[in-house]
Amino acid sequence: MFAVLDALKNMKSSVKNDYAQYRRAAGFLKKMADPQSIQESQNLSMVLANHDKITNTLKEKLETIPGYEEILADVINICLTYLDTRMYVTPEEKHVLFKVMGFGLYLMDGSQSNIYKLDSKKRISLSKIDKYFKQLQVVTLFGDMQIPLYSYITKSPHYEENKSRWTCTATNNSPSYNILEQLQPIREEHTKYISELARHSNEVVTTAQKDSPRTDEENKELCDLALRGVQLLSSWTVQLMELYSWKLVHPTDNFSNKDCPKEAEEYERATRYNYDTDEKFAFVEVIAMIKGLQLLMSRMESVFNEAIRRNIYADLQDFVQIVLREPLRQTVKKKKTLIKSILTSIRDTCVDWMRGMEPTDDPCLKGEKDPKSGYQIHVPRRNVGPSSTQLYMVRTMLESLIADRGGPSSKKTLRKEMDGMALTSLDGFHKQSFFYTHLLNFSETLQKCCDLSQLWFREFYLELTMGQRIQFPIEMSMPWILTDHILETKEPSMMEYVLYPLDLYNDSAHY
């Protein structure tokens, strides 16, 4: 948030212009006559006048806190873990992880801490971060404003003496920005998923005619299908957004593109003349696949929502009522009071017993083995999901048991006191439950994963015209550029996609 605010303040002249106009109006109305108002006005003027004032002040304050770099190192390592294991769903979540890593490195590298020394101690992995930053060089900052990730690195105090260690600062084009290479895999993923979705859609019609509800396996299959669908849509949207962001930061000129006139505006050079014919067709085709699949999945929303609620309810109740029995038995037997209290709290937070109360004769509560005949627990099945608070509490308590971040703090974790089998089951559920919030808000998640509004925003470029333009003509609008390209080329295979780019205007209205 601080990084975004500072970058907006640095890049958008409208912030300074609006405040200057306010000061003139306040002076005319004599609203700033008292000393306190004058002092506040001067302080705000200094903040607006100095670039990176917010982040520099934050950095100065952090450096007065002993060991602050250890916490930031943990945050960066978490981001790397999330990226390695794809623990994100929406494009925004992915880009936030990159921005947090870049900004975290900038905050850590200062007079009190050196990120290159932390790397030599293996507290963080700069080579791994460099690899990610090389793959994704530019991320969306806000609207149509972008920021190169390497700018966080180059601004750090110890960069010059360690410049040779970074490859992400080179200006070469990353393979991930070649939409033509990515198009064939996207087509294959789209075809495979559409056929699977069609099969389940037909089964839904058949199941609706039966009296019996869907089984746990059927609900799980539909839930997994919904998750894979939004993840696919998100990955395709990310491909387009990242290419578009890179193009905005690297506008063309009349030397690179002979069709680009010398007097072309900055925005035209970034959009209208910055894509060749094949790139425009690929753009349109991917947009059509995103919007087409979004429509198909939204038609099955009610089916997905019921299956998601039932599956998450079953998974959660099976976990707290059955899976947690063995870890509870071990902690009671070995008298590990703290771990027992956490496991009990996890149960109490979200358990839904069959008869409304916990069975008192459960042997695991006394640390005893089950009888030879077995101990039966009947877990109910309902069409209701847990609340966001319940999920948050359960996941937080689970994390306190399984966390192992390395470094000095690892000696204090409870992980070492737990059985290996128990850790595996707890860790598995913790990773699986990460996606529950996204699935329970399926409609909102689907919208975010297909949001291409960034392709229309151009307020930043309007400011660059210094008031010469109130609005750009439609010929410079990316949705219309793509639509017009289909109409002008008269390519028969693309005619079916002609209206899909215009849906980007609807995305902009949702932003």
Short mmCIF file of C-alpha atoms in Angstrom, two decimals:
data_model
loop_
_atom_site.label_atom_id
_atom_site.label_comp_id
_atom_site.label_asym_id
_atom_site.label_seq_id
_atom_site.Cartn_x
_atom_site.Cartn_y
_atom_site.Cartn_z
CA MET A 1 0.00 0.00 0.00
CA PHE A 2 2.79 2.46 0.91
CA ALA A 3 4.68 1.62 -2.27
CA VAL A 4 1.57 2.14 -4.42
CA LEU A 5 0.73 5.44 -2.71
CA ASP A 6 4.27 6.73 -3.16
CA ALA A 7 4.42 5.69 -6.80
CA LEU A 8 1.05 7.31 -7.52
CA LYS A 9 2.24 10.51 -5.85
CA ASN A 10 5.46 10.46 -7.89
CA MET A 11 3.88 9.65 -11.23
CA LYS A 12 0.53 11.46 -11.27
CA SER A 13 0.82 15.22 -11.70
CA SER A 14 -2.91 15.61 -10.97
CA VAL A 15 -2.26 15.08 -7.23
CA LYS A 16 0.04 18.11 -7.08
CA ASN A 17 -2.18 20.16 -9.42
CA ASP A 18 -5.29 19.48 -7.36
CA TYR A 19 -3.56 20.44 -4.13
CA ALA A 20 -2.17 23.64 -5.67
CA GLN A 21 -5.68 24.57 -6.77
CA TYR A 22 -7.01 23.81 -3.28
CA ARG A 23 -4.36 26.06 -1.70
CA ARG A 24 -5.27 28.93 -4.00
CA ALA A 25 -8.96 28.54 -3.22
CA ALA A 26 -8.30 28.23 0.53
CA GLY A 27 -6.10 31.34 0.45
CA PHE A 28 -8.78 33.28 -1.40
CA LEU A 29 -11.40 32.22 1.17
CA LYS A 30 -8.93 32.87 4.04
CA LYS A 31 -9.37 29.33 5.36
CA MET A 32 -5.69 28.84 6.22
CA ALA A 33 -5.02 31.84 8.42
CA ASP A 34 -4.26 30.05 11.71
CA PRO A 35 -0.68 28.79 12.35
CA GLN A 36 -1.72 25.12 12.62
CA SER A 37 -3.34 25.10 9.16
CA ILE A 38 -0.32 26.86 7.65
CA GLN A 39 2.05 24.29 9.21
CA GLU A 40 -0.08 21.35 7.97
CA SER A 41 -0.16 22.86 4.49
CA GLN A 42 3.63 23.26 4.45
CA ASN A 43 4.15 19.68 5.65
CA LEU A 44 1.85 18.31 2.94
CA SER A 45 3.58 20.43 0.30
CA MET A 46 6.93 18.92 1.33
CA VAL A 47 5.51 15.39 1.12
CA LEU A 48 4.19 16.02 -2.40
CA ALA A 49 7.40 17.74 -3.51
CA ASN A 50 9.78 14.98 -2.37
CA HIS A 51 9.77 11.74 -4.37
CA ASP A 52 9.52 8.51 -2.36
CA LYS A 53 8.82 10.49 0.81
CA ILE A 54 6.42 7.89 2.23
CA THR A 55 8.66 4.88 1.63
CA ASN A 56 11.83 6.67 2.76
CA THR A 57 10.15 7.73 6.01
CA LEU A 58 8.88 4.19 6.53
CA LYS A 59 12.39 2.84 5.92
CA GLU A 60 13.93 5.27 8.42
CA LYS A 61 11.40 4.27 11.10
CA LEU A 62 11.90 0.55 10.44
CA GLU A 63 15.68 0.83 10.80
CA THR A 64 15.21 1.95 14.41
CA ILE A 65 13.56 -1.41 15.22
CA PRO A 66 16.07 -4.18 16.09
CA GLY A 67 15.72 -7.28 13.90
CA TYR A 68 13.17 -5.77 11.52
CA GLU A 69 14.97 -7.40 8.58
CA GLU A 70 14.22 -10.87 10.01
CA ILE A 71 10.47 -10.28 9.77
CA LEU A 72 10.77 -8.88 6.25
CA ALA A 73 12.91 -11.89 5.27
CA ASP A 74 10.12 -14.18 6.52
CA VAL A 75 7.56 -12.22 4.48
CA ILE A 76 9.70 -12.51 1.32
CA ASN A 77 10.20 -16.26 1.88
CA ILE A 78 6.44 -16.72 2.28
CA CYS A 79 5.90 -14.91 -1.04
CA LEU A 80 8.44 -17.21 -2.72
CA THR A 81 6.72 -20.27 -1.26
CA TYR A 82 3.34 -19.06 -2.51
CA LEU A 83 4.76 -18.50 -6.00
CA ASP A 84 6.54 -21.88 -6.02
CA THR A 85 3.38 -23.74 -5.01
CA ARG A 86 0.98 -21.47 -6.98
CA MET A 87 -0.86 -20.46 -3.81
CA TYR A 88 -2.81 -17.69 -5.50
CA VAL A 89 -5.90 -17.54 -7.68
CA THR A 90 -6.56 -14.07 -9.10
CA PRO A 91 -4.05 -12.08 -11.21
CA GLU A 92 -4.01 -9.36 -8.56
CA GLU A 93 -2.88 -11.85 -5.88
CA LYS A 94 0.01 -13.01 -8.06
CA HIS A 95 1.18 -9.45 -8.78
CA VAL A 96 0.91 -8.46 -5.11
CA LEU A 97 3.39 -11.23 -4.23
CA PHE A 98 5.89 -9.79 -6.73
CA LYS A 99 5.43 -6.22 -5.47
CA VAL A 100 5.81 -7.33 -1.84
CA MET A 101 9.11 -9.08 -2.66
CA GLY A 102 10.47 -6.04 -4.50
CA PHE A 103 9.37 -3.52 -1.88
CA GLY A 104 10.53 -5.82 0.94
CA LEU A 105 14.05 -5.99 -0.54
CA TYR A 106 14.12 -2.19 -0.85
CA LEU A 107 13.11 -1.78 2.82
CA MET A 108 15.65 -4.36 4.01
CA ASP A 109 18.67 -2.95 2.17
CA GLY A 110 19.87 0.07 4.13
CA SER A 111 22.29 1.34 6.74
CA GLN A 112 21.35 -1.33 9.29
CA SER A 113 20.90 -4.30 6.98
CA ASN A 114 22.39 -5.64 3.75
CA ILE A 115 20.33 -8.00 1.59
CA TYR A 116 23.51 -9.44 0.01
CA LYS A 117 24.83 -10.47 3.44
CA LEU A 118 21.44 -12.01 4.24
CA ASP A 119 21.70 -13.92 0.96
CA SER A 120 25.18 -15.22 1.86
CA LYS A 121 23.74 -16.44 5.18
CA LYS A 122 20.97 -18.19 3.17
CA ARG A 123 18.32 -16.18 4.98
CA ILE A 124 16.87 -15.16 1.62
CA SER A 125 17.57 -16.36 -1.93
CA LEU A 126 18.35 -13.45 -4.26
CA SER A 127 19.04 -15.80 -7.18
CA LYS A 128 15.52 -17.21 -6.88
CA ILE A 129 14.01 -13.72 -6.67
CA ASP A 130 16.10 -12.63 -9.66
CA LYS A 131 14.75 -15.58 -11.65
CA TYR A 132 11.14 -14.58 -10.91
CA PHE A 133 11.82 -10.90 -11.64
CA LYS A 134 13.39 -11.87 -14.96
CA GLN A 135 10.28 -13.85 -15.92
CA LEU A 136 7.94 -11.02 -14.94
CA GLN A 137 9.65 -7.68 -15.42
CA VAL A 138 6.65 -5.33 -15.20
CA VAL A 139 3.53 -5.43 -12.98
CA THR A 140 0.40 -3.32 -12.82
CA LEU A 141 0.61 -0.57 -10.23
CA PHE A 142 -2.84 0.95 -10.49
CA GLY A 143 -5.18 1.24 -13.48
CA ASP A 144 -3.03 1.87 -16.56
CA MET A 145 0.09 2.64 -14.51
CA GLN A 146 2.87 0.04 -14.46
CA ILE A 147 6.09 -0.38 -12.50
CA PRO A 148 9.23 -2.33 -13.50
CA LEU A 149 10.09 -4.67 -10.62
CA TYR A 150 13.83 -4.09 -11.03
CA SER A 151 13.31 -0.43 -10.04
CA TYR A 152 13.02 -1.58 -6.40
CA ILE A 153 16.42 -3.27 -6.75
CA THR A 154 18.23 -0.41 -8.50
CA LYS A 155 17.07 2.10 -5.85
CA SER A 156 18.62 0.12 -2.99
CA PRO A 157 21.89 1.51 -1.48
CA HIS A 158 24.07 -1.56 -2.11
CA TYR A 159 22.99 -2.18 -5.70
CA GLU A 160 25.93 -0.61 -7.56
CA GLU A 161 28.57 -2.78 -5.90
CA ASN A 162 26.46 -5.92 -6.54
CA LYS A 163 25.07 -5.05 -9.97
CA SER A 164 26.59 -8.11 -11.63
CA ARG A 165 24.48 -10.45 -9.46
CA TRP A 166 21.23 -9.35 -11.11
CA THR A 167 20.01 -10.46 -14.53
CA CYS A 168 16.47 -9.05 -14.19
CA THR A 169 17.73 -5.49 -14.76
CA ALA A 170 18.53 -6.28 -18.42
CA THR A 171 15.98 -4.85 -20.85
CA ASN A 172 15.63 -7.97 -23.00
CA ASN A 173 12.17 -9.31 -23.80
CA SER A 174 11.13 -12.23 -21.58
CA PRO A 175 9.73 -15.34 -23.35
CA SER A 176 6.61 -15.05 -21.15
CA TYR A 177 5.65 -11.91 -23.10
CA ASN A 178 5.45 -13.80 -26.41
CA ILE A 179 1.71 -14.40 -26.72
CA LEU A 180 2.19 -16.35 -29.98
CA GLU A 181 4.26 -19.03 -28.19
CA GLN A 182 1.69 -19.26 -25.40
CA LEU A 183 -1.33 -19.48 -27.75
CA GLN A 184 -1.17 -23.18 -28.64
CA PRO A 185 -0.95 -24.40 -25.00
CA ILE A 186 -3.86 -22.08 -24.13
CA ARG A 187 -5.94 -23.55 -26.98
CA GLU A 188 -5.23 -27.09 -25.76
CA GLU A 189 -6.12 -26.22 -22.15
CA HIS A 190 -9.31 -24.52 -23.34
CA THR A 191 -10.43 -27.48 -25.49
CA LYS A 192 -9.71 -30.02 -22.75
CA TYR A 193 -11.51 -28.04 -20.05
CA ILE A 194 -14.52 -27.18 -22.24
CA SER A 195 -15.09 -30.87 -23.05
CA GLU A 196 -14.88 -31.78 -19.36
CA LEU A 197 -17.26 -28.95 -18.44
CA ALA A 198 -19.73 -30.12 -21.11
CA ARG A 199 -19.66 -33.67 -19.72
CA HIS A 200 -20.41 -32.44 -16.21
CA SER A 201 -23.11 -30.11 -17.53
CA ASN A 202 -24.88 -33.10 -19.10
CA GLU A 203 -24.49 -35.10 -15.89
CA VAL A 204 -26.02 -32.23 -13.91
CA VAL A 205 -29.17 -32.43 -16.05
CA THR A 206 -29.34 -36.21 -15.47
CA THR A 207 -28.71 -35.88 -11.71
CA ALA A 208 -31.42 -33.24 -11.38
CA GLN A 209 -33.96 -35.85 -12.49
CA LYS A 210 -32.91 -38.22 -9.66
CA ASP A 211 -34.30 -38.05 -6.13
CA SER A 212 -30.99 -38.76 -4.37
CA PRO A 213 -28.47 -35.91 -3.87
CA ARG A 214 -24.96 -36.01 -5.30
CA THR A 215 -22.39 -38.14 -3.49
CA ASP A 216 -19.30 -36.74 -1.74
CA GLU A 217 -17.16 -37.87 -4.69
CA GLU A 218 -19.40 -36.06 -7.20
CA ASN A 219 -19.37 -32.87 -5.13
CA LYS A 220 -15.59 -33.03 -4.83
CA GLU A 221 -15.23 -33.53 -8.58
CA LEU A 222 -17.40 -30.47 -9.30
CA CYS A 223 -15.53 -28.43 -6.68
CA ASP A 224 -12.17 -29.35 -8.22
CA LEU A 225 -13.55 -28.54 -11.67
CA ALA A 226 -14.62 -25.07 -10.52
CA LEU A 227 -11.20 -24.40 -8.98
CA ARG A 228 -9.34 -25.56 -12.09
CA GLY A 229 -11.63 -23.37 -14.18
CA VAL A 230 -10.92 -20.14 -12.32
CA GLN A 231 -7.20 -20.98 -12.18
CA LEU A 232 -7.13 -21.48 -15.95
CA LEU A 233 -9.02 -18.24 -16.56
CA SER A 234 -6.67 -16.41 -14.21
CA SER A 235 -3.57 -17.76 -15.99
CA TRP A 236 -4.91 -16.65 -19.39
CA THR A 237 -5.87 -13.22 -18.05
CA VAL A 238 -2.40 -12.88 -16.52
CA GLN A 239 -0.81 -13.64 -19.92
CA LEU A 240 -2.70 -10.75 -21.53
CA MET A 241 -2.24 -8.30 -18.65
CA GLU A 242 1.49 -8.91 -18.37
CA LEU A 243 2.02 -8.53 -22.12
CA TYR A 244 -0.06 -5.33 -22.14
CA SER A 245 1.86 -3.93 -19.14
CA TRP A 246 5.19 -4.70 -20.80
CA LYS A 247 4.05 -2.99 -24.01
CA LEU A 248 3.00 0.14 -22.09
CA VAL A 249 6.46 0.42 -20.55
CA HIS A 250 8.14 -0.30 -23.92
CA PRO A 251 6.31 1.83 -26.54
CA THR A 252 7.30 1.52 -30.20
CA ASP A 253 8.67 4.23 -32.51
CA ASN A 254 8.93 4.86 -36.25
CA PHE A 255 12.26 2.99 -36.37
CA SER A 256 10.80 -0.22 -34.89
CA ASN A 257 7.48 0.09 -36.72
CA LYS A 258 7.38 1.82 -40.11
CA ASP A 259 3.59 2.27 -39.81
CA CYS A 260 4.07 4.43 -36.70
CA PRO A 261 4.14 8.14 -37.70
CA LYS A 262 6.78 10.40 -36.13
CA GLU A 263 4.08 12.65 -34.64
CA ALA A 264 2.22 9.73 -32.99
CA GLU A 265 1.18 10.37 -29.39
CA GLU A 266 2.73 8.48 -26.47
CA TYR A 267 -0.46 6.46 -25.92
CA GLU A 268 -0.67 5.53 -29.61
CA ARG A 269 2.93 4.31 -29.58
CA ALA A 270 2.13 2.15 -26.53
CA THR A 271 -1.06 0.61 -27.95
CA ARG A 272 -2.16 1.30 -31.52
CA TYR A 273 1.22 0.80 -33.22
CA ASN A 274 2.78 -1.53 -30.64
CA TYR A 275 1.22 -4.82 -31.81
CA ASP A 276 1.65 -6.66 -35.09
CA THR A 277 -1.19 -8.47 -36.89
CA ASP A 278 -0.50 -11.88 -35.35
CA GLU A 279 -0.35 -10.44 -31.82
CA LYS A 280 -3.71 -8.70 -32.30
CA PHE A 281 -5.34 -11.89 -33.56
CA ALA A 282 -3.84 -13.86 -30.65
CA PHE A 283 -5.07 -11.20 -28.22
CA VAL A 284 -8.61 -11.43 -29.62
CA GLU A 285 -8.63 -15.23 -29.55
CA VAL A 286 -7.50 -15.42 -25.91
CA ILE A 287 -10.05 -12.75 -24.91
CA ALA A 288 -12.76 -14.80 -26.67
CA MET A 289 -11.69 -17.97 -24.82
CA ILE A 290 -11.72 -16.13 -21.48
CA LYS A 291 -15.11 -14.50 -22.00
CA GLY A 292 -16.65 -17.63 -23.54
CA LEU A 293 -15.56 -19.88 -20.68
CA GLN A 294 -16.62 -17.25 -18.14
CA LEU A 295 -20.13 -17.33 -19.61
CA LEU A 296 -20.30 -21.15 -19.52
CA MET A 297 -19.10 -21.30 -15.92
CA SER A 298 -21.48 -18.54 -14.80
CA ARG A 299 -24.38 -20.57 -16.23
CA MET A 300 -23.37 -23.45 -13.94
CA GLU A 301 -22.84 -21.13 -10.97
CA SER A 302 -25.74 -22.49 -8.90
CA VAL A 303 -24.53 -26.07 -9.44
CA PHE A 304 -20.95 -25.15 -8.59
CA ASN A 305 -21.99 -23.19 -5.48
CA GLU A 306 -23.96 -26.09 -4.01
CA ALA A 307 -21.19 -28.60 -4.74
CA ILE A 308 -18.57 -26.23 -3.28
CA ARG A 309 -20.51 -25.69 -0.05
CA ARG A 310 -21.23 -29.39 0.40
CA ASN A 311 -17.66 -30.44 -0.40
CA ILE A 312 -16.02 -27.86 1.88
CA TYR A 313 -18.43 -28.70 4.69
CA ALA A 314 -17.65 -32.43 4.32
CA ASP A 315 -13.87 -31.86 4.14
CA LEU A 316 -13.86 -29.55 7.16
CA GLN A 317 -16.07 -31.76 9.35
CA ASP A 318 -14.18 -34.93 8.39
CA PHE A 319 -10.96 -33.14 9.29
CA VAL A 320 -11.99 -31.85 12.72
CA GLN A 321 -14.07 -34.88 13.75
CA ILE A 322 -12.03 -37.76 12.30
CA VAL A 323 -8.54 -36.68 11.14
CA LEU A 324 -7.79 -34.70 14.32
CA ARG A 325 -8.57 -37.70 16.54
CA GLU A 326 -5.10 -39.27 16.19
CA PRO A 327 -3.11 -36.04 16.84
CA LEU A 328 -5.37 -35.40 19.86
CA ARG A 329 -4.78 -38.93 21.15
CA GLN A 330 -0.99 -38.50 20.88
CA THR A 331 -0.93 -35.10 22.61
CA VAL A 332 -3.11 -36.31 25.49
CA LYS A 333 -0.97 -39.43 25.88
CA LYS A 334 2.32 -37.46 25.87
CA LYS A 335 0.81 -34.63 27.98
CA LYS A 336 1.58 -31.86 25.47
CA THR A 337 -0.88 -29.38 26.91
CA LEU A 338 -0.25 -26.46 24.53
CA ILE A 339 -0.67 -28.51 21.35
CA LYS A 340 -3.75 -30.19 22.81
CA SER A 341 -5.35 -26.82 23.57
CA ILE A 342 -4.72 -25.62 19.97
CA LEU A 343 -6.14 -28.81 18.45
CA THR A 344 -9.18 -28.59 20.73
CA SER A 345 -9.68 -24.94 19.77
CA ILE A 346 -9.58 -25.86 16.07
CA ARG A 347 -12.33 -28.39 16.73
CA ASP A 348 -14.46 -26.05 18.81
CA THR A 349 -14.21 -23.26 16.22
CA CYS A 350 -16.06 -25.09 13.46
CA VAL A 351 -17.22 -28.55 14.54
CA ASP A 352 -20.83 -29.59 13.87
CA TRP A 353 -21.57 -32.75 15.87
CA MET A 354 -24.34 -35.07 14.74
CA ARG A 355 -26.35 -34.66 17.97
CA GLY A 356 -25.18 -31.12 18.73
CA MET A 357 -22.63 -32.12 21.36
CA GLU A 358 -19.24 -33.83 21.47
CA PRO A 359 -19.33 -37.55 22.36
CA THR A 360 -17.85 -37.99 25.84
CA ASP A 361 -16.90 -41.64 25.34
CA ASP A 362 -14.34 -40.98 22.56
CA PRO A 363 -11.13 -42.86 23.58
CA CYS A 364 -8.88 -40.25 21.89
CA LEU A 365 -9.89 -37.66 24.51
CA LYS A 366 -8.29 -39.88 27.17
CA GLY A 367 -5.24 -40.80 25.08
CA GLU A 368 -6.46 -44.40 24.73
CA LYS A 369 -6.61 -46.67 21.67
CA ASP A 370 -9.90 -47.40 19.93
CA PRO A 371 -11.58 -50.72 20.83
CA LYS A 372 -10.97 -53.67 18.49
CA SER A 373 -14.50 -53.33 17.15
CA GLY A 374 -13.68 -49.73 16.18
CA TYR A 375 -15.16 -46.40 17.21
CA GLN A 376 -17.80 -45.00 14.88
CA ILE A 377 -18.31 -41.27 14.34
CA HIS A 378 -21.17 -40.24 12.06
CA VAL A 379 -20.33 -36.94 10.38
CA PRO A 380 -23.38 -35.05 9.06
CA ARG A 381 -23.64 -33.67 5.52
CA ARG A 382 -25.14 -30.23 4.96
CA ASN A 383 -25.41 -27.61 2.21
CA VAL A 384 -23.61 -24.88 4.13
CA GLY A 385 -20.04 -23.62 4.14
CA PRO A 386 -18.00 -22.21 7.04
CA SER A 387 -17.86 -18.47 7.66
CA SER A 388 -14.80 -16.44 6.69
CA THR A 389 -13.99 -15.98 10.40
CA GLN A 390 -14.10 -19.73 11.07
CA LEU A 391 -11.80 -20.42 8.11
CA TYR A 392 -9.38 -17.71 9.17
CA MET A 393 -9.21 -18.96 12.77
CA VAL A 394 -8.78 -22.62 11.78
CA ARG A 395 -6.03 -21.85 9.26
CA THR A 396 -4.21 -19.51 11.66
CA MET A 397 -4.21 -22.10 14.45
CA LEU A 398 -3.08 -24.82 12.03
CA GLU A 399 -0.24 -22.60 10.84
CA SER A 400 0.94 -22.10 14.42
CA LEU A 401 1.39 -25.89 14.63
CA ILE A 402 3.04 -26.59 11.28
CA ALA A 403 5.02 -23.38 10.66
CA ASP A 404 8.74 -23.77 10.12
CA ARG A 405 10.21 -20.63 8.61
CA GLY A 406 13.90 -21.33 9.29
CA GLY A 407 16.27 -18.90 10.98
CA PRO A 408 16.37 -18.13 14.69
CA SER A 409 12.61 -18.43 15.12
CA SER A 410 12.54 -22.11 14.06
CA LYS A 411 13.65 -23.23 17.54
CA LYS A 412 10.38 -21.97 19.01
CA THR A 413 7.99 -23.70 16.59
CA LEU A 414 5.69 -26.50 17.72
CA ARG A 415 6.34 -28.47 14.54
CA LYS A 416 9.21 -30.45 16.10
CA GLU A 417 6.97 -31.69 18.91
CA MET A 418 4.43 -33.28 16.58
CA ASP A 419 4.25 -36.73 15.02
CA GLY A 420 5.27 -37.01 11.33
CA MET A 421 1.97 -38.56 10.18
CA ALA A 422 -0.03 -35.90 12.02
CA LEU A 423 2.06 -33.14 10.44
CA THR A 424 1.40 -34.53 6.96
CA SER A 425 -2.38 -34.53 7.45
CA LEU A 426 -2.41 -31.06 9.05
CA ASP A 427 -0.17 -29.61 6.35
CA GLY A 428 -2.27 -31.17 3.59
CA PHE A 429 -5.50 -29.68 4.90
CA HIS A 430 -3.84 -26.29 5.46
CA LYS A 431 -2.75 -26.12 1.80
CA GLN A 432 -6.08 -27.40 0.53
CA SER A 433 -8.11 -24.93 2.62
CA PHE A 434 -6.21 -21.96 1.15
CA PHE A 435 -8.61 -22.00 -1.82
CA TYR A 436 -11.81 -22.34 0.24
CA THR A 437 -12.41 -18.58 0.53
CA HIS A 438 -12.07 -18.13 -3.23
CA LEU A 439 -14.46 -21.01 -3.91
CA LEU A 440 -17.07 -19.91 -1.37
CA ASN A 441 -17.11 -16.52 -3.14
CA PHE A 442 -17.24 -18.19 -6.54
CA SER A 443 -19.06 -15.45 -8.45
CA GLU A 444 -16.68 -12.72 -7.24
CA THR A 445 -13.61 -14.89 -7.89
CA LEU A 446 -14.81 -15.70 -11.41
CA GLN A 447 -15.25 -11.99 -12.14
CA LYS A 448 -11.77 -11.11 -10.82
CA CYS A 449 -10.10 -13.89 -12.81
CA CYS A 450 -11.64 -12.58 -16.05
CA ASP A 451 -11.20 -8.85 -15.37
CA LEU A 452 -9.48 -7.26 -18.37
CA SER A 453 -10.42 -3.67 -17.50
CA GLN A 454 -6.73 -2.72 -17.47
CA LEU A 455 -6.77 -2.86 -21.27
CA TRP A 456 -9.04 0.20 -21.36
CA PHE A 457 -7.76 2.56 -18.63
CA ARG A 458 -5.69 5.51 -19.87
CA GLU A 459 -5.96 8.28 -17.25
CA PHE A 460 -2.19 8.29 -16.78
CA TYR A 461 -1.60 8.87 -20.48
CA LEU A 462 -4.24 11.60 -20.57
CA GLU A 463 -2.21 13.45 -17.94
CA LEU A 464 0.89 13.16 -20.13
CA THR A 465 -0.88 15.23 -22.81
CA MET A 466 -0.70 18.21 -20.37
CA GLY A 467 -4.35 19.14 -20.89
CA GLN A 468 -4.25 18.99 -24.68
CA ARG A 469 -6.74 16.12 -24.65
CA ILE A 470 -9.80 15.59 -22.48
CA GLN A 471 -10.23 12.09 -23.89
CA PHE A 472 -8.50 9.94 -26.49
CA PRO A 473 -10.43 9.10 -29.69
CA ILE A 474 -11.89 5.61 -29.97
CA GLU A 475 -9.21 4.71 -32.55
CA MET A 476 -6.71 4.66 -29.68
CA SER A 477 -8.90 2.50 -27.42
CA MET A 478 -7.50 -1.03 -27.11
CA PRO A 479 -10.90 -2.83 -27.28
CA TRP A 480 -11.77 -0.93 -30.46
CA ILE A 481 -8.27 -1.44 -31.94
CA LEU A 482 -8.80 -5.22 -31.67
CA THR A 483 -12.37 -5.11 -33.02
CA ASP A 484 -11.39 -2.81 -35.87
CA HIS A 485 -8.49 -5.09 -36.79
CA ILE A 486 -10.88 -8.01 -37.34
CA LEU A 487 -13.20 -5.85 -39.47
CA GLU A 488 -10.36 -4.37 -41.53
CA THR A 489 -8.56 -7.65 -42.24
CA LYS A 490 -11.83 -9.52 -42.92
CA GLU A 491 -10.23 -12.71 -41.60
CA PRO A 492 -13.07 -15.32 -41.80
CA SER A 493 -11.82 -17.42 -38.86
CA MET A 494 -11.84 -14.37 -36.55
CA MET A 495 -15.30 -13.00 -37.42
CA GLU A 496 -16.96 -15.07 -34.68
CA TYR A 497 -14.84 -13.19 -32.10
CA VAL A 498 -15.62 -9.68 -33.37
CA LEU A 499 -17.75 -8.59 -30.38
CA TYR A 500 -15.72 -10.17 -27.56
CA PRO A 501 -13.18 -7.29 -27.21
CA LEU A 502 -16.04 -4.85 -26.61
CA ASP A 503 -16.84 -6.70 -23.37
CA LEU A 504 -13.72 -5.04 -21.92
CA TYR A 505 -15.80 -1.88 -21.51
CA ASN A 506 -18.09 -3.86 -19.16
CA ASP A 507 -15.04 -4.98 -17.17
CA SER A 508 -14.00 -1.34 -16.79
CA ALA A 509 -17.42 -0.54 -15.34
CA HIS A 510 -16.89 -3.26 -12.70
CA TYR A 511 -13.43 -1.99 -11.68
#
